[in-house]
XYZ file of N, CA and C in Angstrom:
372
model
N 25.755 -33.430 1.004
C 25.585 -32.634 -0.323
C 25.595 -31.199 -0.177
N 25.129 -30.627 1.017
C 25.157 -29.128 1.190
C 26.654 -28.694 1.204
N 27.511 -29.351 1.763
C 28.989 -29.095 1.899
C 29.612 -29.101 0.594
N 29.315 -30.051 -0.145
C 29.882 -30.231 -1.537
C 29.472 -29.090 -2.481
N 28.133 -28.761 -2.303
C 27.548 -27.639 -3.124
C 28.241 -26.317 -2.707
N 28.509 -26.165 -1.364
C 29.128 -24.928 -0.903
C 30.615 -24.937 -1.364
N 31.265 -25.932 -1.391
C 32.496 -25.913 -1.904
C 32.663 -25.712 -3.475
N 31.654 -26.266 -4.188
C 31.647 -25.923 -5.550
C 31.404 -24.433 -5.863
N 30.447 -23.920 -5.028
C 30.137 -22.498 -5.282
C 31.512 -21.728 -4.929
N 32.085 -21.948 -3.803
C 33.418 -21.257 -3.494
C 34.243 -21.422 -4.659
N 34.482 -22.599 -5.085
C 35.573 -22.807 -6.164
C 35.007 -21.855 -7.573
N 33.836 -21.906 -7.831
C 33.401 -21.193 -8.944
C 33.614 -19.577 -8.680
N 33.318 -19.202 -7.463
C 33.638 -17.661 -7.030
C 35.087 -17.442 -7.283
N 35.935 -18.250 -6.703
C 37.398 -18.021 -6.815
C 37.665 -17.980 -8.340
N 37.248 -18.992 -9.144
C 37.550 -18.951 -10.537
C 37.170 -17.698 -11.189
N 35.994 -17.169 -10.768
C 35.532 -15.898 -11.490
C 36.366 -14.811 -10.940
N 36.687 -14.693 -9.687
C 37.423 -13.615 -9.273
C 38.857 -13.570 -9.971
N 39.383 -14.927 -10.217
C 40.761 -14.918 -10.951
C 40.544 -14.568 -12.263
N 39.507 -14.932 -12.859
C 39.263 -14.458 -14.324
C 39.081 -12.916 -14.369
N 38.489 -12.257 -13.354
C 38.246 -10.925 -13.394
C 39.426 -10.188 -13.218
N 40.472 -10.738 -12.232
C 41.590 -10.150 -12.024
C 42.605 -10.192 -13.293
N 42.552 -11.356 -13.947
C 43.307 -11.425 -15.060
C 42.714 -10.513 -16.103
N 41.609 -10.375 -16.336
C 41.056 -9.286 -17.321
C 41.348 -8.058 -16.905
N 41.376 -7.557 -15.778
C 41.804 -6.341 -15.230
C 43.224 -6.037 -15.501
N 44.037 -7.039 -15.272
C 45.368 -6.784 -15.614
C 45.648 -6.705 -17.123
N 44.810 -7.523 -17.896
C 45.086 -7.402 -19.300
C 44.618 -6.035 -19.821
N 43.596 -5.587 -19.298
C 43.048 -4.224 -19.511
C 43.998 -3.110 -19.188
N 44.640 -3.243 -18.129
C 45.547 -2.273 -17.552
C 46.733 -2.258 -18.539
N 47.081 -3.451 -18.950
C 48.231 -3.408 -20.038
C 47.921 -2.759 -21.371
N 46.706 -2.948 -21.750
C 46.185 -2.524 -22.976
C 46.077 -1.036 -22.681
N 45.575 -0.473 -21.624
C 45.500 0.974 -21.363
C 46.833 1.540 -21.558
N 47.788 1.014 -20.895
C 49.203 1.409 -20.918
C 49.537 1.616 -22.334
N 49.360 0.603 -23.141
C 49.853 0.594 -24.402
C 49.286 1.680 -25.281
N 47.844 1.729 -24.982
C 47.121 2.891 -25.648
C 47.545 4.234 -25.345
N 48.104 4.569 -24.024
C 48.613 5.808 -23.636
C 49.968 5.929 -24.424
N 50.880 4.837 -24.406
C 52.113 5.083 -25.067
C 52.063 5.172 -26.567
N 51.197 4.732 -27.247
C 51.210 4.642 -28.609
C 49.886 5.401 -29.103
N 49.935 5.966 -30.236
C 48.739 6.703 -30.922
C 47.969 5.590 -31.336
N 46.747 5.419 -30.918
C 45.736 4.396 -31.633
C 44.698 5.214 -32.047
N 43.949 4.745 -33.044
C 42.699 5.409 -33.622
C 41.658 5.539 -32.506
N 41.025 6.832 -32.467
C 39.986 7.055 -31.437
C 38.725 6.165 -31.460
N 38.632 5.574 -32.474
C 37.467 4.499 -32.504
C 37.651 3.296 -31.732
N 38.963 3.015 -31.410
C 39.312 1.818 -30.534
C 39.012 2.133 -28.965
N 38.545 3.296 -28.691
C 38.296 3.682 -27.310
C 36.935 3.703 -27.207
N 36.360 3.284 -25.974
C 34.840 3.344 -25.680
C 34.334 4.662 -25.292
N 33.455 5.107 -26.033
C 32.866 6.613 -25.794
C 32.272 6.737 -24.335
N 32.000 5.610 -23.729
C 31.549 5.597 -22.263
C 32.548 5.782 -21.251
N 33.534 4.878 -21.402
C 34.665 4.760 -20.396
C 35.875 5.442 -20.743
N 35.985 5.801 -22.050
C 37.230 6.159 -22.563
C 38.398 5.462 -22.377
N 38.124 4.146 -22.380
C 39.268 3.082 -22.236
C 39.300 2.391 -23.539
N 40.410 1.884 -23.787
C 40.642 0.975 -24.943
C 39.707 -0.171 -24.964
N 39.000 -0.584 -25.939
C 38.004 -1.555 -25.932
C 38.532 -3.023 -26.003
N 38.297 -3.904 -25.003
C 38.832 -4.971 -24.997
C 37.803 -6.100 -25.529
N 36.510 -5.730 -25.295
C 35.451 -6.389 -25.677
C 34.284 -5.738 -26.397
N 34.523 -5.339 -27.662
C 33.566 -4.296 -28.262
C 32.413 -4.863 -28.543
N 31.159 -4.220 -28.234
C 29.893 -4.611 -28.549
C 29.074 -3.391 -29.095
N 28.199 -3.670 -29.984
C 27.208 -2.658 -30.523
C 25.888 -2.630 -29.819
N 25.505 -1.564 -29.324
C 24.102 -1.422 -28.655
C 23.226 -0.958 -29.745
N 21.899 -0.867 -29.141
C 20.682 -0.502 -30.005
C 20.924 0.784 -30.643
N 21.733 1.617 -29.926
C 21.983 3.061 -30.576
C 22.900 3.013 -31.849
N 23.438 1.866 -32.172
C 24.478 1.702 -33.314
C 25.874 2.067 -32.878
N 26.011 2.387 -31.596
C 27.368 2.876 -31.205
C 28.119 1.596 -30.457
N 29.454 1.430 -30.757
C 30.208 0.347 -30.175
C 30.670 0.904 -28.903
N 30.716 0.114 -27.805
C 31.112 0.436 -26.394
C 32.041 -0.919 -25.979
N 32.800 -0.670 -24.966
C 33.451 -1.730 -24.358
C 32.309 -2.545 -23.484
N 32.280 -3.773 -23.523
C 31.134 -4.630 -22.793
C 31.045 -4.296 -21.604
N 31.987 -4.452 -20.661
C 31.776 -4.127 -19.219
C 31.302 -2.748 -18.909
N 31.630 -1.676 -19.721
C 31.074 -0.329 -19.451
C 29.570 -0.180 -19.776
N 29.412 -0.730 -20.935
C 27.932 -0.530 -21.325
C 26.821 -1.495 -20.578
N 27.405 -2.559 -20.072
C 26.641 -3.558 -19.247
C 26.422 -2.802 -18.072
N 27.279 -2.274 -17.297
C 27.186 -1.439 -16.052
C 26.097 -0.378 -16.279
N 26.268 0.462 -17.426
C 25.438 1.547 -17.772
C 24.113 1.032 -17.726
N 23.815 -0.048 -18.502
C 22.453 -0.489 -18.773
C 21.779 -1.069 -17.490
N 22.583 -1.326 -16.325
C 21.846 -1.831 -15.081
C 21.043 -0.738 -14.590
N 21.344 0.538 -14.818
C 20.719 1.665 -14.151
C 20.034 2.585 -15.187
N 20.441 2.432 -16.494
C 19.908 3.449 -17.646
C 19.156 2.542 -18.694
N 18.199 3.280 -19.305
C 17.677 2.729 -20.458
C 17.735 3.723 -21.659
N 18.757 4.590 -21.627
C 18.947 5.502 -22.612
C 20.346 5.500 -23.099
N 20.654 5.967 -24.334
C 22.111 5.736 -24.919
C 22.932 6.692 -24.085
N 24.172 6.343 -23.719
C 25.052 7.271 -23.204
C 25.598 8.238 -23.951
N 25.500 8.022 -25.453
C 25.880 9.065 -26.416
C 24.832 10.020 -26.663
N 23.707 9.457 -27.167
C 22.661 10.389 -27.674
C 21.718 10.773 -26.601
N 21.546 9.979 -25.528
C 20.633 10.263 -24.437
C 19.203 10.013 -24.882
N 19.004 9.346 -25.975
C 17.903 8.826 -26.548
C 17.450 7.486 -25.914
N 16.174 7.285 -25.630
C 15.806 5.861 -25.195
C 16.353 4.746 -26.183
N 16.807 3.681 -25.581
C 17.295 2.639 -26.363
C 16.096 1.671 -26.628
N 15.919 1.099 -27.878
C 14.877 0.234 -28.315
C 15.027 -1.019 -27.430
N 16.141 -1.553 -27.125
C 16.408 -2.560 -26.210
C 17.743 -2.607 -25.668
N 18.045 -3.764 -24.915
C 19.370 -3.722 -24.155
C 20.245 -4.721 -24.795
N 19.892 -5.359 -25.996
C 20.619 -6.307 -26.698
C 22.031 -5.659 -26.952
N 23.092 -6.496 -26.789
C 24.486 -6.063 -27.109
C 25.089 -7.100 -28.159
N 25.436 -6.640 -29.254
C 25.922 -7.485 -30.338
C 27.501 -7.400 -30.440
N 28.096 -8.532 -30.401
C 29.661 -8.392 -30.417
C 30.023 -7.733 -31.754
N 31.173 -7.095 -31.576
C 31.833 -6.289 -32.842
C 33.144 -7.010 -33.290
N 33.188 -8.251 -33.797
C 34.281 -8.886 -34.038
C 35.214 -8.153 -34.982
N 34.691 -7.390 -35.891
C 35.617 -6.661 -36.864
C 36.471 -5.611 -36.114
N 35.883 -4.921 -35.254
C 36.634 -3.907 -34.408
C 37.519 -4.725 -33.523
N 37.287 -5.702 -32.918
C 38.030 -6.411 -32.024
C 39.298 -6.790 -32.928
N 39.134 -7.339 -34.038
C 40.241 -7.871 -34.836
C 41.232 -6.711 -35.261
N 40.481 -5.555 -35.544
C 41.353 -4.380 -35.885
C 42.115 -3.954 -34.700
N 41.604 -3.963 -33.537
C 42.326 -3.489 -32.383
C 43.451 -4.450 -32.166
N 43.327 -5.743 -32.009
C 44.212 -6.683 -31.894
C 45.428 -6.574 -33.067
N 44.970 -6.470 -34.398
C 45.955 -6.404 -35.456
C 46.853 -4.993 -35.135
N 46.179 -4.038 -34.803
C 46.881 -2.719 -34.488
C 47.968 -2.793 -33.486
N 47.500 -3.383 -32.225
C 48.348 -3.607 -31.196
C 49.435 -4.496 -31.472
N 49.015 -5.618 -32.075
C 50.027 -6.618 -32.506
C 51.160 -5.995 -33.389
N 50.792 -5.230 -34.343
C 51.632 -4.628 -35.096
C 52.592 -3.497 -34.482
N 51.849 -2.788 -33.519
C 52.633 -1.799 -32.853
C 53.638 -2.392 -31.827
N 53.269 -3.687 -31.317
C 54.234 -4.424 -30.471
C 55.458 -4.854 -31.218
N 55.271 -5.267 -32.318
C 56.422 -5.602 -33.132
C 57.322 -4.412 -33.477
N 56.622 -3.340 -33.846
C 57.505 -2.214 -34.312
C 58.246 -1.697 -33.077
N 57.442 -1.506 -31.888
C 57.988 -0.988 -30.755
C 59.141 -2.014 -30.045
N 58.578 -3.260 -29.968
C 59.381 -4.204 -29.236
C 60.048 -3.782 -28.033
N 59.297 -3.041 -27.194
C 59.870 -2.393 -26.044
C 59.436 -3.077 -24.884
N 59.633 -4.409 -24.766
C 59.422 -5.150 -23.561
C 57.963 -5.476 -23.384
N 56.987 -5.123 -24.281
C 55.797 -5.446 -24.155
C 55.341 -6.662 -24.959
N 56.295 -7.367 -25.737
C 56.039 -8.422 -26.676
C 55.436 -9.569 -26.013
N 54.367 -10.156 -26.603
C 53.792 -11.401 -26.087
C 52.784 -10.919 -24.874
N 52.159 -9.832 -24.912
C 51.032 -9.592 -24.051
C 49.833 -10.581 -24.331
N 49.439 -11.391 -23.300
C 48.425 -12.381 -23.427
C 47.141 -11.734 -23.603
N 46.661 -11.914 -24.855
C 45.293 -11.298 -25.237
C 44.447 -12.321 -25.653
N 44.593 -13.639 -25.442
C 43.801 -14.706 -25.886
C 42.469 -14.628 -25.362
N 42.229 -14.011 -24.319
C 40.780 -13.787 -23.773
C 40.029 -12.866 -24.302
N 40.634 -11.954 -25.220
C 39.835 -10.804 -25.669
C 38.830 -11.378 -26.730
């Protein structure tokens, strides 16, 4: 039983690492697209200055990219924007912004059609 549990844990760790690598590659592609094309400033995280792949709203009412604000909240309890204490560390998804980013990128891909067509963003 211990050997099977270790094997399962290793498989889960490998799967998580593969998912993180895929997300990092996807983010890199989105960053490149954001640099190549003019995107609205609201599509970029105020904490990491990166294009938001997983936008979430924090207690301060500001939308951040989820990985950036989660990392921030591991060591901070204040807003990275206002520096005021956060009422809580709850993060709510921002599907409207996510859809707008996807729509904008999708439209720009079709307009530019410069070899970036079909960027896999299903995991966003």
